[in-house]
Short mmCIF file of C-alpha atoms in Angstrom, two decimals:
data_model
loop_
_atom_site.label_atom_id
_atom_site.label_comp_id
_atom_site.label_asym_id
_atom_site.label_seq_id
_atom_site.Cartn_x
_atom_site.Cartn_y
_atom_site.Cartn_z
CA MET A 1 1.07 111.17 8.81
CA ILE A 2 3.03 107.63 7.97
CA ARG A 3 4.32 108.18 11.46
CA ARG A 4 0.83 108.45 13.24
CA THR A 5 0.08 105.42 11.32
CA TYR A 6 3.04 103.59 12.88
CA ILE A 7 2.14 104.82 16.22
CA CYS A 8 -1.53 103.95 15.94
CA ALA A 9 -0.84 100.19 14.53
CA CYS A 10 1.74 99.53 17.70
CA TYR A 11 -0.90 100.85 20.05
CA ILE A 12 -3.30 98.14 18.46
CA LEU A 13 -0.56 95.55 18.66
CA ILE A 14 0.25 96.34 22.05
CA PHE A 15 -3.65 95.92 23.09
CA LEU A 16 -3.97 92.84 21.33
CA LEU A 17 -0.93 91.51 23.06
CA ASN A 18 -1.95 92.71 26.17
CA CYS A 19 -5.06 90.80 25.84
CA PHE A 20 -3.55 87.96 24.91
CA GLN A 21 -1.54 87.53 27.99
CA ALA A 22 -4.46 88.18 29.90
CA LYS A 23 -6.17 85.58 28.43
CA SER A 24 -3.23 83.18 28.47
CA GLN A 25 -3.25 83.85 32.09
CA ARG A 26 -7.07 82.86 32.74
CA ASP A 27 -7.12 79.76 30.58
CA SER A 28 -3.69 78.62 30.66
CA THR A 29 -3.10 75.05 31.67
CA ILE A 30 0.48 73.53 32.78
CA PHE A 31 0.78 70.04 31.43
CA LYS A 32 3.24 68.23 34.00
CA TYR A 33 6.00 65.99 32.74
CA THR A 34 5.04 63.17 35.36
CA GLU A 35 1.56 63.33 33.48
CA TYR A 36 3.59 63.17 30.15
CA LEU A 37 5.65 60.04 30.80
CA GLU A 38 2.49 58.27 32.56
CA ASN A 39 0.38 58.89 29.20
CA ILE A 40 3.29 57.44 27.22
CA LEU A 41 4.14 54.54 29.03
CA ILE A 42 0.51 53.36 29.09
CA TYR A 43 -0.46 53.95 25.66
CA HIS A 44 2.47 54.92 23.33
CA PRO A 45 2.70 52.34 20.71
CA ILE A 46 6.28 51.77 20.90
CA ALA A 47 5.81 51.06 25.01
CA LYS A 48 3.34 48.23 23.94
CA LYS A 49 5.83 47.25 21.12
CA ALA A 50 8.25 46.77 23.80
CA ASP A 51 5.55 44.36 25.58
CA LEU A 52 5.29 42.36 22.78
CA ARG A 53 9.02 41.25 23.01
CA ILE A 54 8.07 38.99 26.25
CA THR A 55 5.21 37.78 24.43
CA LEU A 56 7.42 36.40 21.49
CA ALA A 57 9.96 35.11 24.23
CA LYS A 58 7.12 32.92 25.70
CA ALA A 59 6.58 31.77 22.25
CA GLU A 60 10.10 31.14 21.54
CA MET A 61 10.36 28.84 25.03
CA LEU A 62 6.75 27.02 23.83
CA GLY A 63 8.15 26.33 20.64
CA ALA A 64 11.03 24.94 22.34
CA LYS A 65 9.33 22.70 24.53
CA GLY A 66 7.62 21.27 21.81
CA ALA A 67 10.58 19.26 21.02
CA LEU A 68 9.60 17.06 24.07
CA ASP A 69 5.98 16.44 23.14
CA PRO A 70 4.75 12.99 22.48
CA ILE A 71 4.55 11.90 19.06
CA ILE A 72 2.20 9.74 17.52
CA SER A 73 2.15 8.25 14.18
CA SER A 74 0.48 5.42 12.36
CA GLY A 75 0.38 3.90 8.57
CA TRP A 76 -1.46 1.61 6.45
CA ASN A 77 -0.39 -0.41 3.31
CA GLN A 78 -2.14 -2.79 1.71
CA LYS A 79 -2.23 -4.42 -2.07
CA ASN A 80 -4.44 -6.58 -3.78
CA PHE A 81 -4.17 -8.21 -6.99
CA ASP A 82 -5.47 -11.14 -9.07
CA ASP A 83 -7.81 -11.65 -6.15
CA LYS A 84 -5.13 -12.20 -4.05
CA LEU A 85 -4.24 -10.13 -0.69
CA TYR A 86 -0.69 -9.67 -1.26
CA PHE A 87 0.01 -7.65 1.94
CA ARG A 88 -1.75 -5.65 4.39
CA GLN A 89 0.44 -3.76 7.38
CA TYR A 90 -0.64 -1.65 9.69
CA GLU A 91 1.96 0.01 12.15
CA ALA A 92 1.31 2.39 14.98
CA LYS A 93 3.94 3.71 17.18
CA LEU A 94 3.88 6.61 20.05
CA LYS A 95 7.37 8.33 21.03
CA PHE A 96 8.33 10.07 24.30
CA PRO A 97 11.40 12.60 23.90
CA THR A 98 13.22 13.45 26.86
CA ILE A 99 15.66 16.15 27.25
CA LEU A 100 18.43 13.75 27.31
CA GLY A 101 19.46 11.70 24.24
CA VAL A 102 16.99 9.26 24.97
CA ASP A 103 13.36 8.13 23.55
CA ILE A 104 10.73 5.86 24.86
CA VAL A 105 9.10 4.32 22.02
CA GLY A 106 6.35 1.92 22.07
CA GLY A 107 4.20 0.51 19.41
CA TYR A 108 1.37 -1.91 17.45
CA GLU A 109 1.83 -3.84 14.60
CA ASN A 110 -0.46 -6.29 12.44
CA THR A 111 0.23 -7.75 9.41
CA ASP A 112 -1.45 -10.35 7.07
CA GLY A 113 -1.00 -11.14 3.40
CA VAL A 114 0.49 -14.16 0.85
CA PHE A 115 3.55 -12.24 -0.44
CA LEU A 116 4.15 -10.54 3.02
CA ASN A 117 8.06 -10.36 3.91
CA PRO A 118 8.40 -12.87 6.45
CA ASP A 119 10.17 -10.86 9.02
CA ALA A 120 7.13 -8.49 9.16
CA ASN A 121 4.88 -11.52 9.53
CA THR A 122 2.59 -11.27 12.72
CA ASP A 123 -0.52 -13.56 14.09
CA GLN A 124 -4.00 -12.43 13.93
CA PHE A 125 -4.07 -10.42 17.12
CA GLY A 126 -0.67 -8.29 15.85
CA LEU A 127 2.52 -7.86 18.04
CA TRP A 128 3.13 -4.98 20.85
CA HIS A 129 6.60 -3.67 21.49
CA MET A 130 7.93 -0.97 24.03
CA GLY A 131 11.65 0.06 24.60
CA ILE A 132 14.10 3.03 24.17
CA GLU A 133 16.21 4.50 21.87
CA VAL A 134 19.80 5.92 23.32
CA ASN A 135 22.16 7.86 21.90
CA ILE A 136 25.14 6.78 23.10
CA LEU A 137 28.16 9.07 21.93
CA GLN A 138 26.39 12.21 20.18
CA GLY A 139 23.61 13.91 21.76
CA LEU A 140 23.62 11.94 25.02
CA ILE A 141 23.84 15.02 27.30
CA ILE A 142 24.10 17.85 24.63
CA ASN A 143 21.70 17.66 21.94
CA GLU A 144 19.43 19.90 19.75
CA ARG A 145 16.30 19.55 22.64
CA LYS A 146 18.32 20.78 25.47
CA THR A 147 19.97 23.71 23.16
CA ALA A 148 16.58 24.92 22.07
CA ILE A 149 15.31 24.90 25.54
CA ASP A 150 18.43 26.91 26.90
CA GLN A 151 18.75 28.96 24.27
CA ALA A 152 14.90 30.12 25.06
CA LYS A 153 15.69 30.74 28.18
CA VAL A 154 18.35 33.13 27.61
CA PHE A 155 15.95 34.27 24.86
CA GLN A 156 13.79 35.19 27.54
CA GLU A 157 16.26 37.53 29.35
CA MET A 158 17.15 38.86 25.91
CA ALA A 159 13.67 39.83 25.12
CA LYS A 160 13.52 41.63 29.02
CA ASN A 161 16.97 43.50 28.05
CA GLU A 162 15.43 44.63 24.87
CA GLN A 163 12.09 45.49 26.02
CA GLN A 164 14.03 47.81 28.87
CA ILE A 165 16.20 49.37 26.09
CA MET A 166 12.90 50.48 23.99
CA ILE A 167 11.35 51.77 26.86
CA ASN A 168 14.46 53.78 28.18
CA ASP A 169 15.13 55.02 24.10
CA LEU A 170 11.15 56.14 24.46
CA ILE A 171 11.67 57.63 27.80
CA TYR A 172 14.98 59.51 26.80
CA ASN A 173 13.66 60.56 22.95
CA ALA A 174 10.22 62.09 24.57
CA THR A 175 11.99 63.45 27.28
CA THR A 176 14.29 65.72 25.44
CA THR A 177 11.16 66.64 22.94
CA TYR A 178 9.35 67.71 26.47
CA LEU A 179 12.74 70.32 27.09
CA THR A 180 12.73 71.36 23.91
CA TRP A 181 9.37 72.87 24.14
CA GLN A 182 10.16 73.94 27.54
CA LEU A 183 13.15 75.76 26.26
CA TYR A 184 10.82 77.74 23.78
CA SER A 185 8.19 78.19 25.90
CA SER A 186 10.54 79.55 28.33
CA TYR A 187 11.79 81.90 25.67
CA LYS A 188 8.50 83.17 25.22
CA SER A 189 7.89 84.96 28.50
CA ILE A 190 11.37 86.58 28.32
CA LEU A 191 10.94 87.54 24.85
CA GLU A 192 7.46 88.95 25.49
CA GLU A 193 9.31 91.11 28.67
CA ASN A 194 11.74 92.48 25.68
CA ILE A 195 8.55 93.78 23.91
CA SER A 196 7.41 95.20 27.06
CA ILE A 197 10.52 97.26 27.52
CA ALA A 198 11.30 98.20 23.95
CA ASN A 199 7.48 99.27 23.74
CA THR A 200 7.85 101.48 27.06
CA TYR A 201 11.09 103.32 25.30
CA PHE A 202 9.29 103.74 22.18
CA GLU A 203 6.24 105.49 24.16
CA ASN A 204 8.98 107.75 26.43
CA THR A 205 10.99 108.45 22.97
CA LYS A 206 7.50 109.50 21.20
CA GLN A 207 6.26 111.50 24.09
CA SER A 208 10.13 113.28 24.25
CA TYR A 209 9.62 114.01 20.47
CA PHE A 210 6.44 115.56 20.91
CA ASN A 211 7.84 117.69 23.96
CA GLY A 212 10.85 118.83 21.67
CA GLU A 213 13.39 116.89 23.64
CA LYS A 214 14.06 114.02 20.90
CA THR A 215 14.50 114.00 17.27
CA SER A 216 12.23 112.16 14.77
CA LEU A 217 15.48 109.79 14.21
CA ASP A 218 15.32 108.77 18.04
CA THR A 219 11.64 108.04 17.80
CA LEU A 220 12.16 105.77 14.80
CA GLU A 221 15.16 104.18 16.21
CA ALA A 222 12.68 103.35 18.99
CA TYR A 223 10.09 102.03 16.75
CA VAL A 224 12.86 99.83 14.65
CA LEU A 225 13.86 98.45 18.04
CA TYR A 226 10.30 97.65 19.22
CA GLN A 227 9.53 96.14 15.73
CA ASP A 228 13.07 93.86 16.06
CA ALA A 229 11.55 92.61 19.72
CA ILE A 230 8.12 91.76 17.78
CA ALA A 231 10.16 89.68 14.94
CA LEU A 232 12.06 87.84 17.48
CA ILE A 233 9.18 86.67 19.64
CA GLN A 234 7.66 85.43 15.69
CA LYS A 235 10.79 83.55 15.21
CA ASN A 236 10.43 81.94 18.81
CA GLU A 237 7.08 81.24 17.97
CA LEU A 238 7.92 78.97 14.85
CA GLY A 239 10.46 76.82 17.37
CA LEU A 240 7.75 76.90 20.08
CA ILE A 241 4.89 75.81 17.55
CA LYS A 242 7.14 72.78 15.93
CA SER A 243 8.45 71.61 19.79
CA LYS A 244 4.82 71.31 20.90
CA GLN A 245 4.01 69.03 17.91
CA ASN A 246 7.06 66.95 18.60
CA VAL A 247 5.73 66.36 22.00
CA GLU A 248 2.24 65.41 20.50
CA ASN A 249 3.66 62.88 18.57
CA TYR A 250 4.23 61.00 22.30
CA LEU A 251 0.86 61.40 23.20
CA TRP A 252 -1.68 58.63 22.76
CA PHE A 253 -5.31 57.35 24.10
CA GLN A 254 -6.03 54.08 23.33
CA GLU A 255 -5.40 53.51 19.78
CA SER A 256 -5.63 57.53 18.88
CA PRO A 257 -3.02 60.21 18.71
CA VAL A 258 -3.73 63.32 21.09
CA THR A 259 -3.21 67.02 20.42
CA LEU A 260 -2.50 69.60 22.92
CA LYS A 261 -5.01 72.41 23.78
CA GLU A 262 -3.95 75.87 22.44
CA LEU A 263 -2.89 76.94 26.05
CA THR A 264 -1.10 74.35 26.85
CA PHE A 265 2.52 74.85 28.55
CA PRO A 266 5.23 72.90 30.14
CA GLU A 267 6.35 73.16 33.52
CA ASN A 268 8.53 76.14 34.40
CA TYR A 269 12.31 75.99 33.26
CA ASP A 270 13.70 75.97 36.89
CA ASP A 271 11.60 73.20 38.31
CA GLN A 272 13.88 70.07 38.51
CA LEU A 273 12.06 67.27 36.30
CA PHE A 274 14.33 64.50 38.09
CA SER A 275 15.28 63.91 41.53
CA GLU A 276 18.92 64.16 42.71
CA VAL A 277 21.23 61.86 40.98
CA THR A 278 24.01 59.66 42.35
CA TYR A 279 27.28 58.79 40.83
CA TYR A 280 27.04 55.42 39.16
CA ASP A 281 29.77 52.98 40.06
CA ASN A 282 31.21 50.99 37.02
CA ALA A 283 30.86 47.94 38.78
CA ASN A 284 27.31 47.82 38.15
CA LEU A 285 27.93 48.17 34.77
CA PRO A 286 26.68 44.58 33.81
CA ASN A 287 23.14 45.70 34.88
CA HIS A 288 22.86 48.08 32.46
CA PRO A 289 20.41 46.66 29.70
CA ILE A 290 22.84 47.43 26.61
CA ILE A 291 25.52 45.33 28.29
CA ALA A 292 23.36 42.73 29.96
CA ALA A 293 21.41 42.31 26.33
CA ALA A 294 25.27 41.91 25.12
CA LEU A 295 26.23 39.12 27.65
CA ASN A 296 23.07 37.30 27.07
CA LYS A 297 23.97 37.19 23.46
CA LEU A 298 27.13 35.99 24.36
CA THR A 299 25.90 33.16 26.27
CA TYR A 300 23.21 32.33 23.25
CA PHE A 301 26.16 31.74 21.33
CA GLU A 302 28.10 29.53 23.89
CA ILE A 303 25.53 27.46 24.06
CA GLU A 304 25.27 27.43 20.31
CA GLN A 305 28.94 26.45 20.11
CA ARG A 306 28.99 23.61 22.48
CA LEU A 307 26.16 21.81 20.42
CA LYS A 308 28.55 22.33 17.39
CA ARG A 309 31.51 20.69 19.26
CA GLU A 310 29.11 17.85 20.35
CA LYS A 311 28.85 17.08 16.53
CA LEU A 312 32.43 16.06 16.40
CA LYS A 313 31.33 13.14 18.02
CA PRO A 314 29.98 9.95 15.92
CA LYS A 315 26.42 8.99 15.97
CA LEU A 316 25.71 5.97 17.66
CA LYS A 317 22.06 5.18 18.65
CA LEU A 318 20.96 2.12 20.28
CA LYS A 319 17.55 0.77 20.12
CA TYR A 320 16.20 -1.95 21.88
CA ASN A 321 12.43 -3.44 22.20
CA PRO A 322 10.86 -6.19 23.64
CA LEU A 323 8.12 -7.60 21.94
CA PHE A 324 4.62 -8.61 23.19
CA SER A 325 1.98 -11.44 21.76
CA THR A 326 -1.50 -11.71 22.59
CA THR A 327 -3.90 -14.49 22.24
CA ASP A 328 -6.86 -12.42 21.59
CA ASN A 329 -8.19 -8.80 20.96
CA SER A 330 -7.90 -7.70 24.58
CA PHE A 331 -4.97 -5.69 25.50
CA SER A 332 -3.27 -8.62 27.84
CA ALA A 333 0.13 -9.74 26.59
CA ARG A 334 2.57 -12.48 27.08
CA TYR A 335 6.46 -11.44 27.71
CA SER A 336 9.32 -13.72 27.15
CA PRO A 337 12.69 -12.51 27.69
CA ASN A 338 13.44 -14.04 24.70
CA ASP A 339 11.22 -11.87 22.35
CA TYR A 340 12.87 -8.41 21.79
CA LYS A 341 14.20 -6.94 18.74
CA TRP A 342 17.52 -4.58 19.10
CA GLY A 343 20.02 -2.69 16.83
CA PHE A 344 21.90 0.33 16.53
CA ASP A 345 22.93 2.67 14.22
CA PHE A 346 26.25 4.24 13.40
CA ALA A 347 27.08 7.20 11.34
CA MET A 348 30.37 9.33 11.24
CA PRO A 349 31.69 12.10 8.82
CA ILE A 350 35.61 11.09 7.56
CA LEU A 351 36.91 14.51 7.46
CA LEU A 352 34.27 16.70 9.34
CA ARG A 353 34.88 20.06 7.45
CA SER A 354 31.29 21.25 8.01
CA GLU A 355 31.22 20.37 11.67
CA ARG A 356 34.63 22.18 11.94
CA GLY A 357 33.95 24.94 9.78
CA ASP A 358 30.84 25.76 12.32
CA ILE A 359 32.95 25.62 14.96
CA GLN A 360 35.07 28.27 13.68
CA LYS A 361 32.07 30.35 12.74
CA GLY A 362 30.84 30.26 15.98
CA ARG A 363 34.46 31.21 17.76
CA VAL A 364 34.35 34.15 15.35
CA LYS A 365 31.14 35.35 16.31
CA ILE A 366 31.57 34.99 19.90
CA GLU A 367 35.01 36.59 20.16
CA GLU A 368 33.04 39.47 18.31
CA THR A 369 30.71 39.75 20.84
CA LYS A 370 33.32 39.82 23.50
CA LEU A 371 35.10 42.50 21.55
CA ASP A 372 31.42 44.10 21.25
CA ILE A 373 30.90 43.89 25.09
CA GLU A 374 34.38 45.55 25.93
CA ASN A 375 33.88 48.55 23.56
CA LYS A 376 30.14 49.25 25.08
CA ARG A 377 31.44 49.01 28.57
CA ASN A 378 34.28 51.73 27.88
CA GLU A 379 31.81 53.74 25.89
CA LEU A 380 29.20 53.80 28.62
CA GLN A 381 31.84 54.40 31.28
CA ASN A 382 33.38 57.59 29.33
CA LYS A 383 29.50 59.05 28.50
CA ILE A 384 28.91 58.53 32.43
CA GLU A 385 31.94 60.44 33.57
CA SER A 386 31.53 63.10 31.19
CA SER A 387 27.76 63.53 31.43
CA TRP A 388 28.83 63.95 35.42
CA GLU A 389 31.54 66.34 35.01
CA GLN A 390 29.39 68.67 32.42
CA GLN A 391 26.58 68.79 34.93
CA ASN A 392 28.84 70.11 37.79
CA ILE A 393 30.26 73.06 35.22
CA LEU A 394 26.77 73.66 33.99
CA GLN A 395 25.58 74.03 37.72
CA LEU A 396 28.26 76.84 38.08
CA GLN A 397 27.48 78.18 35.03
CA LYS A 398 23.80 78.85 36.68
CA VAL A 399 25.13 80.30 39.74
CA ILE A 400 27.30 82.96 37.38
CA LEU A 401 24.37 83.50 35.03
CA ARG A 402 21.59 84.31 37.61
CA GLN A 403 24.22 86.78 39.24
CA ASN A 404 24.94 88.55 35.37
CA VAL A 405 20.58 88.31 35.55
CA VAL A 406 20.50 90.71 38.45
CA SER A 407 23.54 92.51 37.49
CA TYR A 408 22.37 93.54 33.63
CA LEU A 409 18.71 94.73 35.42
CA GLU A 410 20.56 97.20 37.42
CA LEU A 411 22.69 98.34 34.79
CA LEU A 412 19.42 98.56 32.54
CA ASN A 413 17.27 100.54 35.44
CA GLY A 414 20.10 103.11 35.90
CA GLU A 415 20.60 103.52 31.78
CA ASN A 416 16.87 103.81 31.86
CA GLU A 417 17.22 106.48 34.76
CA LYS A 418 20.11 108.15 32.70
CA PHE A 419 17.64 108.50 29.68
CA ASN A 420 14.95 110.22 31.25
CA PHE A 421 17.35 112.99 32.77
CA GLY A 422 18.48 113.28 28.89
CA GLU A 423 21.72 111.89 29.59
CA SER A 424 21.65 108.55 27.50
CA SER A 425 20.36 107.70 24.06
CA VAL A 426 18.22 104.70 22.78
CA PHE A 427 21.16 103.01 21.37
CA LEU A 428 23.10 102.53 24.89
CA LEU A 429 19.40 101.55 26.41
CA ASN A 430 19.10 99.21 23.69
CA LYS A 431 22.49 97.77 24.44
CA ARG A 432 21.91 97.44 28.36
CA GLN A 433 18.34 95.82 27.01
CA ASP A 434 20.36 93.32 24.99
CA LYS A 435 22.52 92.07 27.50
CA TYR A 436 19.68 91.61 30.11
CA ILE A 437 17.70 90.01 28.07
CA SER A 438 20.45 87.69 26.41
CA SER A 439 21.39 86.99 29.87
CA GLN A 440 18.26 85.83 30.77
CA LEU A 441 18.09 83.50 27.75
CA LYS A 442 21.47 82.18 28.51
CA LEU A 443 20.37 81.04 31.85
CA VAL A 444 17.33 79.42 30.62
CA GLU A 445 19.56 77.68 28.25
CA VAL A 446 21.64 76.60 30.83
CA TYR A 447 18.84 75.46 32.97
CA ILE A 448 17.60 73.18 30.52
CA ASN A 449 21.12 71.95 29.38
CA GLN A 450 21.82 70.46 32.69
CA GLN A 451 18.54 68.87 32.56
CA ILE A 452 19.71 67.28 29.44
CA GLU A 453 22.67 66.42 30.94
CA MET A 454 21.27 65.11 33.79
CA LEU A 455 18.96 62.83 31.22
CA ASN A 456 22.01 61.69 29.68
CA PHE A 457 23.72 60.83 32.75
CA LEU A 458 20.21 58.73 34.26
CA TYR A 459 20.37 56.92 30.85
CA PHE A 460 23.78 56.12 30.49
CA SER A 461 23.77 55.03 34.25
CA ASN A 462 20.66 52.82 33.76
CA GLN A 463 18.52 54.96 36.59
CA LEU A 464 15.87 56.55 34.15
CA ILE A 465 13.21 54.18 34.98
CA ASN A 466 13.11 52.09 38.33
#
C-alpha cells in the first residue's frame, strides 16, 4: 500500500513538472546580455555616480580659476570727538591678479580731518592711483595660482580615469553576476533531463516488477535515485533564485530598482557574450585607466613639488603706483612723473626647515607613487598573460568535454538496452547516468569559466568598454 502511494505521488510530481516545462516554453523570456548592460549603463546609480566625477573636476577647475578673479575692496574709517572731525578716511581698490606673479592694482583715496596723519592727506577731490605689484623672486613663474590651475587640469584627467575605472568595475561585477545566473540556469535544464531519465528507469523498473522480472528492492532503488535527482534540482533552484536576485540588484529604471518576471532566463551558456578578443601588447599599458590614474597622480605630486621648491626662494615684492590728482569731481586726472608711490617687501626664513621638510615629504610621495606604478604594471601584465593562457587551456577542455558528453550518452544508451534485456542493473544504469549528467555539468562549467576568463582578460587589458 505504501509503495502504491509513492508511485501515485511520483505520477503527480511528473505531471506537475511536465506542466511547468510546457508553460515555461510558452511564456519564458530571454534577457539578453546586451540589454542587461544597456540598462546598467543608463540607469544604475554607480554609472551616474561615475559621471559626477567629471562634474566634480569641472568644479575643481572653476575654483582654481577663481584665483584670477578681479577683487574689489573698499573701506571707510571716521572719528568724531568733542565736536571735531578727527579723521575720515575712504579707500577703494581694484586688483587684477594674473597667472604670473604680477598683479595690476588701482584705487581711489579721499581723506579729511584735523588729526589726520600727514602722509594720508588728500585734497577734497581725492587721489587716484594705478600700478603693479611684482613678485621678483619667489612666485614670479611658479606660484599658487598657476599651480592650482595646473593641478586642476590634471585632476580633470584623473576624474576621467576614475570614471572609467568605476564603469569598468561595475560592468565587470555585473557580468560576473550574469554569468553565475547563466550557470545555474543551464544546470537546471540538464538536471531536468536527469529527472526525466531517472523517471524513465523508475517506470521501467516498476513495470518489470509488476511483470515479475524485477524485485521490490530494484524498484525501491530506482525510486530513491529518482528522488536524488529531484533533490539535486531543488538544490540548484536555491542557487538559481539567489543568482537571479543578484542580477536584479544591477537593474534600475529611472530612480527605482527593477525585478525580473518569473519566467525570465539568461542567454544560453554556449552563446558568446564577448566578441573575439586579441592579445594585448604591454606597450599600451599606459592607456589602462588604473595606470593612467597613477601616472596623473604622479604628475599632480610633481606639480606640487615644484611649488614647494619655489618656496626656498626669498620673497621680494616690488610695488609701483603712479598717482593722479583731480581738480573737480570729474574723472579727468592730472599726471606727473614726479607723483608716485613705490616700495618693496622682503622676507626669508633663516633656516628654511619647514620648506625643506615639505620638499622631503613630497619626494617620498613621488617615490611611493612611482613604485606603485611599477607594481601595478607588473600585476596587470601578469594577470593579462595568465588569463590568456587559461583561455587557451579551457578551449582545449571544451573540445574534450564535448566529446565526453557524446561518449557517455552512447554508453548510457547501450547500458539502457542491456537493462531492457535484463543484462544490466539499476546500479550500473545510475553510474552511466551520473557520468553523462556530470559530463554535461562540467561542460557548462568550462564554458562559463572560459567566459569569465575572457571577461578578466578584457578587464585587465582595458578592452571591456570601447
